């Protein structure tokens, strides 16, 4: 087996070297609890303050609007549990991540009203459908910025406008988008936004929730008075610092990363097209750079994944199989894909660390499987 080719960056990304180096002192030397009053806590406290300001700056927010959480899932759960506590109705979509769908299901069994918007064959929500669906002012709309399986980017600012015109709040799960596409919370107008560091070359186990100033959102994690009393738990200082460094690094190089990823995508797709292989590329034209969801009629995505794995190439499937049956992806079902094609779907997600040579190799390896 040759060199490893990691092409599952929508699942997680490699930690940035700069982020790693910045984290180390807060694990070993400056390990104090930032909430303590003695001078040894000053270093971690200052690091958290600076990281919060950096992150806020990266998304056009105020530092006091950033609340650190343990991951994107926690941020999403916080939003839906808050809606339940505040007696709001929820309008969301059928293609959200399970971090939104599962709490919606959990709380709807306990009385929360949840409506699910359909998507078209590209995975996009129709703005007028949202307008027709919002019935009451006390509604929270939660629509993901970019889909993790097919990469489609929603028309967020239009969805926000409609939501606000009805006097309602808008949350976006931007876990797949932050650090990969420019996001300014004020330009978009979103009221809340979820993020996760490991999707933008930060460490795992850290994320944040942006909450616009003036919005009172009930806590999910209760205990100590960290995060101004809104999210308890001793701060993971090293991870917070690493997240800020990784985000700033990605934002600084966002245009070159975008250009690079488009070159990689084209290179890989050219290999497939030149071979005459038949495939469908899923998702909308405006999508997260590097996200390539491909469907192959008559093939099983999981077996393609395993065959690439044997060659040291790591990608993802569209639908997960177990020994009994294939669990079809809810996203592929929602875009109207038939069962057979959904089973033959894979997701390649290229990242900034991938090279042209790797893209070409993935393309060639795929061609060998599809057109032996
Ligand atoms: N939301 C989306 C769109 C995701 O893609 C993911 C992870 O894949 C999550 C939420 C959950 O994030 P985390 O892994 O940080 O809990």
Tab-separated table of C-alpha atoms and ligand atoms in Angstrom, residues 10-11 70-74 76 96-100 144 146-148 173-176 194-199 205-207 347, ligand 1:
chain	number	residue	atom	x	y	z
A	10	UNK	CA	-16.166	16.710	5.842
A	11	UNK	CA	-15.888	14.083	8.602
A	70	UNK	CA	-17.761	20.974	23.420
A	71	UNK	CA	-18.674	20.435	19.727
A	72	UNK	CA	-21.082	21.247	16.920
A	73	UNK	CA	-23.537	18.694	18.281
A	74	UNK	CA	-23.710	20.479	21.633
A	76	UNK	CA	-27.119	22.386	17.862
A	96	UNK	CA	-30.282	18.677	8.725
A	97	UNK	CA	-27.528	16.813	10.547
A	98	UNK	CA	-28.714	14.389	13.244
A	99	UNK	CA	-27.400	16.894	15.802
A	100	UNK	CA	-30.531	18.913	14.929
A	144	UNK	CA	-28.075	24.362	7.953
A	146	UNK	CA	-24.132	23.785	3.986
A	147	UNK	CA	-25.055	20.136	3.869
A	148	UNK	CA	-22.424	17.668	5.075
A	173	UNK	CA	-25.814	25.035	11.641
A	174	UNK	CA	-22.690	26.307	9.885
A	175	UNK	CA	-20.457	23.413	10.990
A	176	UNK	CA	-19.518	22.494	7.391
A	194	UNK	CA	-23.250	26.620	15.368
A	195	UNK	CA	-19.592	25.816	14.650
A	196	UNK	CA	-17.147	22.990	15.292
A	197	UNK	CA	-13.350	23.379	15.301
A	198	UNK	CA	-12.397	19.948	13.934
A	199	UNK	CA	-14.060	20.757	10.622
A	205	UNK	CA	-14.062	18.389	21.184
A	206	UNK	CA	-14.512	22.142	20.890
A	207	UNK	CA	-17.019	24.341	19.109
A	347	UNK	CA	-18.667	11.282	-0.662
B	1	LIG	N1	-23.619	19.653	11.950
B	1	LIG	C1	-23.089	19.277	10.784
B	1	LIG	C2	-23.612	19.874	9.513
B	1	LIG	C3	-22.042	18.360	10.735
B	1	LIG	O1	-21.515	17.994	9.555
B	1	LIG	C4	-21.574	17.815	11.964
B	1	LIG	C5	-20.515	16.773	11.950
B	1	LIG	O2	-20.316	16.094	10.980
B	1	LIG	C6	-22.152	18.249	13.153
B	1	LIG	C7	-23.173	19.164	13.118
B	1	LIG	C8	-21.662	17.732	14.462
B	1	LIG	O3	-20.430	18.327	14.797
B	1	LIG	P1	-19.461	17.667	15.895
B	1	LIG	O4	-18.797	16.501	15.258
B	1	LIG	O5	-18.499	18.741	16.263
B	1	LIG	O6	-20.324	17.289	17.053
